[in-house]
Coordinates of C-alpha atoms (C1' of nucleotides) in Angstrom, one line a residue:
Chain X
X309 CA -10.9 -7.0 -2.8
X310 CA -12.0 -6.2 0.6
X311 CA -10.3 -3.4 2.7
X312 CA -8.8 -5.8 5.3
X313 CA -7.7 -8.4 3.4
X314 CA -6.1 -5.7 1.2
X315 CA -3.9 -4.7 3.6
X316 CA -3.1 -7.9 5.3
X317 CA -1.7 -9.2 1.5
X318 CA 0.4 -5.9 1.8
X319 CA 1.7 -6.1 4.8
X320 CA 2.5 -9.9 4.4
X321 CA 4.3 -9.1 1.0
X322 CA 6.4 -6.1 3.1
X323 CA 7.1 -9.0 5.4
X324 CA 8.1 -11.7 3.1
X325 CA 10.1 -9.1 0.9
X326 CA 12.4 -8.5 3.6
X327 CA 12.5 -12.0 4.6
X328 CA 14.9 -13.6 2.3
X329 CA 13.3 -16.5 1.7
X330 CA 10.2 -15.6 0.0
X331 CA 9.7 -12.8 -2.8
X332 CA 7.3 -10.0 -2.4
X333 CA 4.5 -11.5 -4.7
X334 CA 4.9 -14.8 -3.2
X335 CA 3.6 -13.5 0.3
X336 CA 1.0 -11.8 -0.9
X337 CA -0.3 -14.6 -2.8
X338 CA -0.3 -16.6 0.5
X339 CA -1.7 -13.7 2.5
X340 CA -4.7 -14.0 -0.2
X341 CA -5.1 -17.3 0.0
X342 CA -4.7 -17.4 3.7
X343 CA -7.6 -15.3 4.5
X344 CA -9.8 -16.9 1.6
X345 CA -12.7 -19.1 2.8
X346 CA -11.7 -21.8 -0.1
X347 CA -9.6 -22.7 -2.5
X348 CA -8.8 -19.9 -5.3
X349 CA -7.9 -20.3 -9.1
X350 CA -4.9 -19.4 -10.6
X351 CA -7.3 -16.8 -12.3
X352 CA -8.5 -15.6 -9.1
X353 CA -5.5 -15.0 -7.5
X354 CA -4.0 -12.8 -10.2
X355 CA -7.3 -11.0 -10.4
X356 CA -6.7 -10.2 -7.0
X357 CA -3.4 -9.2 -7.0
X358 CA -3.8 -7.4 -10.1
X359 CA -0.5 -9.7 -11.5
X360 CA -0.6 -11.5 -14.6
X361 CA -1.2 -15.2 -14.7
X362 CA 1.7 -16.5 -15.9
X363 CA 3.4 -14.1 -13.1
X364 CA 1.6 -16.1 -10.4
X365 CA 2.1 -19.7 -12.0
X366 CA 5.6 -19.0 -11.3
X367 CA 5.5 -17.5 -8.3
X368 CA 3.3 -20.2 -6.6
X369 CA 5.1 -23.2 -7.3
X370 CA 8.0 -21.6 -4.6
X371 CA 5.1 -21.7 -2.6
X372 CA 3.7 -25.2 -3.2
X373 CA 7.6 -26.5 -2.9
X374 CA 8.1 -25.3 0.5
X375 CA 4.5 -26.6 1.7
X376 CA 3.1 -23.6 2.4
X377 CA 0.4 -23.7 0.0
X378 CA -1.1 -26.7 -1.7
X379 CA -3.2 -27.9 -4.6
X380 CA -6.6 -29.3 -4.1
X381 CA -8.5 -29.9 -6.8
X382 CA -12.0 -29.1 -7.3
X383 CA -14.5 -31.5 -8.5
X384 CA -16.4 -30.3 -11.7
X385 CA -13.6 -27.9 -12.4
X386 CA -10.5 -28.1 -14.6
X387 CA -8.8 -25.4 -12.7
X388 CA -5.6 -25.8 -10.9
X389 CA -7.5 -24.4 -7.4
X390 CA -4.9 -23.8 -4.3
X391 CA -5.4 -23.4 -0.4
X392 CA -3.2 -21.8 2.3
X393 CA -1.5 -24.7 4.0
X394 CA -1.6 -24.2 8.1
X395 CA 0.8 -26.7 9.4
X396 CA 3.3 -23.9 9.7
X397 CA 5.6 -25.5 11.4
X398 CA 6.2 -28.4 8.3
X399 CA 6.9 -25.2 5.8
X400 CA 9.6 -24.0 8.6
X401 CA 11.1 -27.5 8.5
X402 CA 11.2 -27.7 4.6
X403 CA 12.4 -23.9 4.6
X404 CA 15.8 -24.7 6.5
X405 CA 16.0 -28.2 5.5
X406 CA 16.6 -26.8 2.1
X407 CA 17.7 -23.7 2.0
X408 CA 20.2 -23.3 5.4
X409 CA 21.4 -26.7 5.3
X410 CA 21.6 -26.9 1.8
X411 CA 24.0 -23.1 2.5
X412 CA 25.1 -24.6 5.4
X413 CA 26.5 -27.8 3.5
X414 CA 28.0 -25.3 0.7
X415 CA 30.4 -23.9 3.5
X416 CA 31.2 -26.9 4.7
X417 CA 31.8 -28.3 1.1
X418 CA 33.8 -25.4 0.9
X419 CA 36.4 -25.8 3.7
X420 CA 36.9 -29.4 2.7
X421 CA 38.2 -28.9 -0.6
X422 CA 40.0 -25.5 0.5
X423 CA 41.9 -27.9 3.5
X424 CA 42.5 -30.6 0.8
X425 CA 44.3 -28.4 -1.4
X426 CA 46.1 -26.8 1.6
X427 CA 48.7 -29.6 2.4
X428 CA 51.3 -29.7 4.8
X429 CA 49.8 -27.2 7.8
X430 CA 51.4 -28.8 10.9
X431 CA 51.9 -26.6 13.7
X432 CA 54.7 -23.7 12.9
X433 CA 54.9 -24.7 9.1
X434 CA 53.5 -22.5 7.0
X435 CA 50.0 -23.0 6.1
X436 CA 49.2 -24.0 9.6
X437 CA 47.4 -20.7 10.6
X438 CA 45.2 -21.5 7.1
X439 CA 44.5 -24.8 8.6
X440 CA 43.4 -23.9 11.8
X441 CA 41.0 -21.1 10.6
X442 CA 39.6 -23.6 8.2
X443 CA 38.9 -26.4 10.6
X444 CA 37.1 -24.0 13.1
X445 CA 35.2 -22.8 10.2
X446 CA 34.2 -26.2 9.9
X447 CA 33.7 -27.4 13.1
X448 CA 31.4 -24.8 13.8
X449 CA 29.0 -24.9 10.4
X450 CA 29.2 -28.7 11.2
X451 CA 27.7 -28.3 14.7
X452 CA 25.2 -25.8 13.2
X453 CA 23.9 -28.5 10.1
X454 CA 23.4 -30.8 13.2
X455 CA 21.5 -28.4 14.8
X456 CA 19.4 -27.9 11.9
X457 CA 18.7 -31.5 11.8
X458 CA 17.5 -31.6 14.9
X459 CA 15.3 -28.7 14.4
X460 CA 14.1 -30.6 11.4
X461 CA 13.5 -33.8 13.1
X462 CA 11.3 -32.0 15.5
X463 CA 14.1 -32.5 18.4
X464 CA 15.4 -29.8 21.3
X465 CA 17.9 -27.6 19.8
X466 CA 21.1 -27.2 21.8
X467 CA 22.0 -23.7 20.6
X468 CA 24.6 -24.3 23.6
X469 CA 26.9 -26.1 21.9
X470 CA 27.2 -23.6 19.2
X471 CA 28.2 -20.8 21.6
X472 CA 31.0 -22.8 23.5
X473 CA 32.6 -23.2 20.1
X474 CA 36.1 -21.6 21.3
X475 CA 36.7 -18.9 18.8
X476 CA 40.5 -18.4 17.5
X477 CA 42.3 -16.4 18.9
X478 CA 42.2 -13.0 16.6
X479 CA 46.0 -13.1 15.2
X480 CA 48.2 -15.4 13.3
X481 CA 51.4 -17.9 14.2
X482 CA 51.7 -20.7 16.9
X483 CA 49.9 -19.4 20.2
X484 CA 51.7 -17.7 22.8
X485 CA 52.2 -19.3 26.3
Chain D
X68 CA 46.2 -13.8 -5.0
X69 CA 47.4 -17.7 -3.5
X70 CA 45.5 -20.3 -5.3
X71 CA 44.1 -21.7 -1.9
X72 CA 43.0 -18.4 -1.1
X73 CA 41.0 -17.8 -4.0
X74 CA 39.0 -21.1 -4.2
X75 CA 38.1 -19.9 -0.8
X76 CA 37.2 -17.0 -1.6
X77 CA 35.3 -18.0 -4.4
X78 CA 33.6 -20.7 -2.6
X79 CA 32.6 -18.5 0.4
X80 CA 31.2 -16.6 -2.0
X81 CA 29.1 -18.8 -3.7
X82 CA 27.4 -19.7 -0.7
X83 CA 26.8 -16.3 1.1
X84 CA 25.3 -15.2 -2.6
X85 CA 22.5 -18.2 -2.2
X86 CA 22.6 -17.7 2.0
X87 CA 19.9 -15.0 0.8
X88 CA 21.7 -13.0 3.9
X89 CA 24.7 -12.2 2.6
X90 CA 25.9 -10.9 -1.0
X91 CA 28.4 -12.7 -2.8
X92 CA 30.8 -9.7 -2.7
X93 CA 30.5 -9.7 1.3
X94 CA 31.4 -13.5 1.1
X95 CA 34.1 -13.3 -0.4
X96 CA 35.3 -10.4 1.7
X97 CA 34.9 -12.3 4.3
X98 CA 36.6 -15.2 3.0
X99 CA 39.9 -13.4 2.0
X100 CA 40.1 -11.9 5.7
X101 CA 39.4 -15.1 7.2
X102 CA 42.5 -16.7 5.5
X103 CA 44.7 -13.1 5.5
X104 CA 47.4 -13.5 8.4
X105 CA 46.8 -10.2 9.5
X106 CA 44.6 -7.2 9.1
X107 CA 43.8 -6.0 5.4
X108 CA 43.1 -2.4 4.6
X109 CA 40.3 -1.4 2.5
X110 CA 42.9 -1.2 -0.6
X111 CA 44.7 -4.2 -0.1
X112 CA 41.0 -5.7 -0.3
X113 CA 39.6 -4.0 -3.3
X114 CA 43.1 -4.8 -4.9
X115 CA 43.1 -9.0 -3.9
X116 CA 39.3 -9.3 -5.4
X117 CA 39.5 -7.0 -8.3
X118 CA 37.1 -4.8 -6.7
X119 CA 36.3 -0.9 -6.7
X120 CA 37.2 0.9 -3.4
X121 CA 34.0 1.9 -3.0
X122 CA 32.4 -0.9 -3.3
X123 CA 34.7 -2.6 -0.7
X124 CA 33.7 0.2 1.4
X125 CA 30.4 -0.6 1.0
X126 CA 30.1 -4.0 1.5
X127 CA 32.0 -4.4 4.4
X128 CA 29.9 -2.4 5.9
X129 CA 27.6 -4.8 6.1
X130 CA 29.8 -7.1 7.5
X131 CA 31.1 -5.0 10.5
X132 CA 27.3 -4.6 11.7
X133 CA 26.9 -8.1 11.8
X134 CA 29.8 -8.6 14.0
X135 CA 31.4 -11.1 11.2
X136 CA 34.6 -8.4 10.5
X137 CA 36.2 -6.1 13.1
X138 CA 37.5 -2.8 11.9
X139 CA 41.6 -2.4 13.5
X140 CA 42.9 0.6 13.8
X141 CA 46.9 -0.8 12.7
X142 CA 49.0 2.0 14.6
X143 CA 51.1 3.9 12.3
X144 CA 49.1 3.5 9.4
X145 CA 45.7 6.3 8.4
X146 CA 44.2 3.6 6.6
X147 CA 41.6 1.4 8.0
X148 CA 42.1 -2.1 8.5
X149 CA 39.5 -5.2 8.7
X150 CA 40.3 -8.5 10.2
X151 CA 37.5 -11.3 10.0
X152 CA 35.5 -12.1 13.5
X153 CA 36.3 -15.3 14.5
X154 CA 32.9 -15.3 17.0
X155 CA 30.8 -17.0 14.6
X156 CA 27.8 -17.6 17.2
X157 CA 28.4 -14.1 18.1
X158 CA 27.4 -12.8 14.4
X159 CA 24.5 -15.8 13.9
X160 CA 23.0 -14.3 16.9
X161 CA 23.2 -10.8 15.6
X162 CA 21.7 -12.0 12.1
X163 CA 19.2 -14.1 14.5
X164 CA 17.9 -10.9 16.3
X165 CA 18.5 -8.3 13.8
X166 CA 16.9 -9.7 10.7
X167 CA 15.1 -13.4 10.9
X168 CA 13.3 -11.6 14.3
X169 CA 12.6 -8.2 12.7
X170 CA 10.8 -10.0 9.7
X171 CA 8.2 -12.2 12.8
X172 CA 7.9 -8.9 13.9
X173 CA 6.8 -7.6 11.0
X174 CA 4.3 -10.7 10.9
X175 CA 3.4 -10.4 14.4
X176 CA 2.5 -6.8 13.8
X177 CA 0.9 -7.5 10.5
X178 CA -1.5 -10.1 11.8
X179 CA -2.3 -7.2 14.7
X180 CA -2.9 -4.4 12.8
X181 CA -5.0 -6.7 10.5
X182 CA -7.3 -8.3 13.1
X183 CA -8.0 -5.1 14.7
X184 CA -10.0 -3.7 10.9
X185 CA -11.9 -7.2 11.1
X186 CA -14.1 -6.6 13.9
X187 CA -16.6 -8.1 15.6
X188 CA -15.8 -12.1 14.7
X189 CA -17.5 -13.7 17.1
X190 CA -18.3 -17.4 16.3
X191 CA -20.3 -18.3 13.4
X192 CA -20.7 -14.6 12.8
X193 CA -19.1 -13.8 9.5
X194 CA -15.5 -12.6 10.0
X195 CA -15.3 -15.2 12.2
X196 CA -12.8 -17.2 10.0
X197 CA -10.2 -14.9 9.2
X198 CA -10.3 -14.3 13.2
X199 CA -9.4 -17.6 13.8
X200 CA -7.0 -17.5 11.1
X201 CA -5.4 -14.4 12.3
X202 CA -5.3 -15.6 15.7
X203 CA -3.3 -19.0 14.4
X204 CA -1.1 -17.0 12.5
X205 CA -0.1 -14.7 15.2
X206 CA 0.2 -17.4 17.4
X207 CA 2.8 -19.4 15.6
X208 CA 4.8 -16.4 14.7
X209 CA 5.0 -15.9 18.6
X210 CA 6.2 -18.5 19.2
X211 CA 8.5 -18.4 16.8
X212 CA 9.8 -15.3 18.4
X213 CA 10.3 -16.7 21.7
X214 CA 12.1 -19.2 20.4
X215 CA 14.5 -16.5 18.6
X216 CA 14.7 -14.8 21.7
X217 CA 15.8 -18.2 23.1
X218 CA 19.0 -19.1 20.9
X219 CA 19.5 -15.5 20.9
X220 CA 20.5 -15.8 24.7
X221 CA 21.9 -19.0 24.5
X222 CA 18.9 -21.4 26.2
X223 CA 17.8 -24.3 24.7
X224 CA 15.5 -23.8 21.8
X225 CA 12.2 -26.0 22.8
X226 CA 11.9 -26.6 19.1
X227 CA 8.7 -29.1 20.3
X228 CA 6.5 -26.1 21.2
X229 CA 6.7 -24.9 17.2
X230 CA 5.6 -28.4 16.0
X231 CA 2.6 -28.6 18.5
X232 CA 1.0 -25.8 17.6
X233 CA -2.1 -27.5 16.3
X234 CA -3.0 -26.8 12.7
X235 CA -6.3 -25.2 12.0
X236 CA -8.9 -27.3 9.8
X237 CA -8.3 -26.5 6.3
X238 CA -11.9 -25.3 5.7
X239 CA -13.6 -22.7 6.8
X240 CA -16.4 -22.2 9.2
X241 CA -17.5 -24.0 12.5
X242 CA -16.0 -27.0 13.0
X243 CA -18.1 -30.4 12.4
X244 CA -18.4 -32.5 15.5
Chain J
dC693 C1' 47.1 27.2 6.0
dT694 C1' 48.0 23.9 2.3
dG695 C1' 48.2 19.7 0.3
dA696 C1' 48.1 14.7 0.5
dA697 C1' 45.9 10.5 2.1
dC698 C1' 42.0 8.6 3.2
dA699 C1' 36.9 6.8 3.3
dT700 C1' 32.4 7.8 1.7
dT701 C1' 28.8 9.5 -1.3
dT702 C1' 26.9 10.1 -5.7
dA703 C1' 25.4 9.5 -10.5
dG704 C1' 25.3 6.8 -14.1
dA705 C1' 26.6 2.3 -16.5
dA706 C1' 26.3 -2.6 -16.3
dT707 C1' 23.9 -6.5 -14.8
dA708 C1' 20.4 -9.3 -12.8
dT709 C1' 15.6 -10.0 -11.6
dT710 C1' 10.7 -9.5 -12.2
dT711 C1' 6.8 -9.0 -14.9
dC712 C1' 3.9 -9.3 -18.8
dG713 C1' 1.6 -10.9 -23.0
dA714 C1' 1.9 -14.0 -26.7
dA715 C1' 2.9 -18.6 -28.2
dC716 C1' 2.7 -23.2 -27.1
dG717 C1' 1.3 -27.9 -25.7
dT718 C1' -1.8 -30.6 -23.3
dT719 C1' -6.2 -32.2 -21.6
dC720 C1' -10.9 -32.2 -21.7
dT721 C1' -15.6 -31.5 -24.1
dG722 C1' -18.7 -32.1 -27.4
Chain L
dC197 C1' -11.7 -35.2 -34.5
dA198 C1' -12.2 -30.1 -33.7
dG199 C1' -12.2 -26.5 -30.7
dA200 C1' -12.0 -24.5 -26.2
dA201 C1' -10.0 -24.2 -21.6
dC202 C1' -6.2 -24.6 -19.2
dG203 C1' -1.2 -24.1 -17.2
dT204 C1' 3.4 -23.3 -18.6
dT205 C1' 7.3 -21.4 -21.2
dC206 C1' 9.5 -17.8 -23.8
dG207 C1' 11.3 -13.3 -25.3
dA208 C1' 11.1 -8.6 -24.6
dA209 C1' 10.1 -4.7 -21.6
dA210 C1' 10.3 -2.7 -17.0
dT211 C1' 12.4 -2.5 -12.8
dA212 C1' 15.7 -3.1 -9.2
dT213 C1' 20.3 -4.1 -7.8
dT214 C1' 25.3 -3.9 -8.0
dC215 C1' 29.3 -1.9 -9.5
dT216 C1' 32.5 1.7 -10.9
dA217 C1' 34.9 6.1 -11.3
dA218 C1' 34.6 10.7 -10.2
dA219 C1' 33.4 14.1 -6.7
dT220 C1' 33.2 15.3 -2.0
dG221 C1' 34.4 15.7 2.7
dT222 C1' 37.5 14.9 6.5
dT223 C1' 41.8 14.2 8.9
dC224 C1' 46.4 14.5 9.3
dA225 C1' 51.4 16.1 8.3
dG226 C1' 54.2 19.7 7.3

DNA sequence: CTGAACATTTAGAATATTTCGAACGTTCTG
DNA sequence: CAGAACGTTCGAAATATTCTAAATGTTCAG
């Protein structure tokens, strides 16, 4: 493999290693196929990489998932052949669609069945400070899946509204006056 | 530990574990500070999630540098105490900045370093393709960073400019007209 | 100065993840 | 229908991560 190409896939694995979202071997088989002129095997890529097939058949369908590489196939060949997709920003939107929302929901999920099973909070009882923490938990990760959908959908983000969430204040009981 | 509690904490820690920016362990630190009344020491900790000291100690490291648990010195006692943030824009603009931005970096830099070995790319020259390429890439990644930088400080996020960054032709060479 | 109370570091055990090659099933070719 | 060409799945080996308990270092009380 060529010199520059080598260390592109390299430094694109680095990058997608410390990413969270992608694993090492994922971002170098995109960096490969990024840079390619055409669409590559499956046999070409793990020639490349120097990974075994089966390693790459894996590791590619993450990629194809999130739309950030598809299949095209190749007439007069029975290989699966597969091309760097470049509409970027439609991987982004499948990337937090479902992986931070999907988080994002978890919490939320979370607090609800937490503030279910935590009856009887009104103000001075106890159980109210556990109440109150839980429903600016949720308030806040509710304003944030909105924000991802509108991110998604392509609309302006309104990171304002996050930040004038009005944290707690740090300690327990009824507020002083 | 309260039964409330430790859905919560279990919970919490299910979804940090798949937030792919937190570990489960951290969750659920988090979790059982977020509900505690008042501050926790590092032993009271380890002791509520059946934990090692030291691995408390390690953990929560993690949590102070992202601004999601304050360390409070309780007067009168040598031990440390934690109590969770309650800032939660505060810590998603740390994680914003320190780690989804350092990884565009890394992509920004990549796609530099890279383009700089591939020389000479003029148009229909060979090379020229990966120059292009390159030159997409970078772009969308900058942008990507100005729009960190953005939510970062608060402004709007002009999500828009990501989705109109016009996709390169999936094949390669010059463009038919 | 000494010992106790801490948090942190370290080395190794336990656990999870990644990777590979072989086995498998399916689809195409002749 | 038989055999070859595929991609995928599976179990084991390699590797990386997480966790613990012991060791270390530091601060404070007496």
């Amino acid at each position: 493999m060529d010199d520059v190409v080598a260390s592109f896939v390299d430094g694109m694995g680095a990058a997608a290693a410390s990413s969270g979202i992608l694993s090492q071997q994922q971002g170098r088989i995109f960096a490969l196929l990024y840079l390619a002129e055409g669409p590559l095997s499956l046999d070409e890529i793990a020639d490349q990489l120097e990974q075994s097939k089966s390693n790459i058949s894996v590791n590619i369908r993450t990629l194809v998932e999130w739309h950030l590489v598809k299949r095209r196939p190749i007439r007069g060949s029975r290989k699966d052949h597969y091309e760097a997709a470049t509409d970027f920003f439609r991987a982004f939107q499948e990337i937090f669609e479902r992986r931070f929302r999907w988080t994002v929901r978890q919490v939320i999920d979370v607090v609800k069945e937490t503030s279910a099973s935590a009856e009887g909070g009104r103000r001075g009882t106890p159980g109210a400070f556990r109440r109150e923490r839980l429903q600016a938990l949720g308030g806040f990760f509710g304003l944030l899946d909105a924000g991802i959908g509108a991110f998604v959908s392509g609309k302006p983000f309104p990171a304002q509204k996050l930040a004038q969430v009005v944290p707690l204040p740090g300690r327990a009981g009824p507020r002083a006056r």
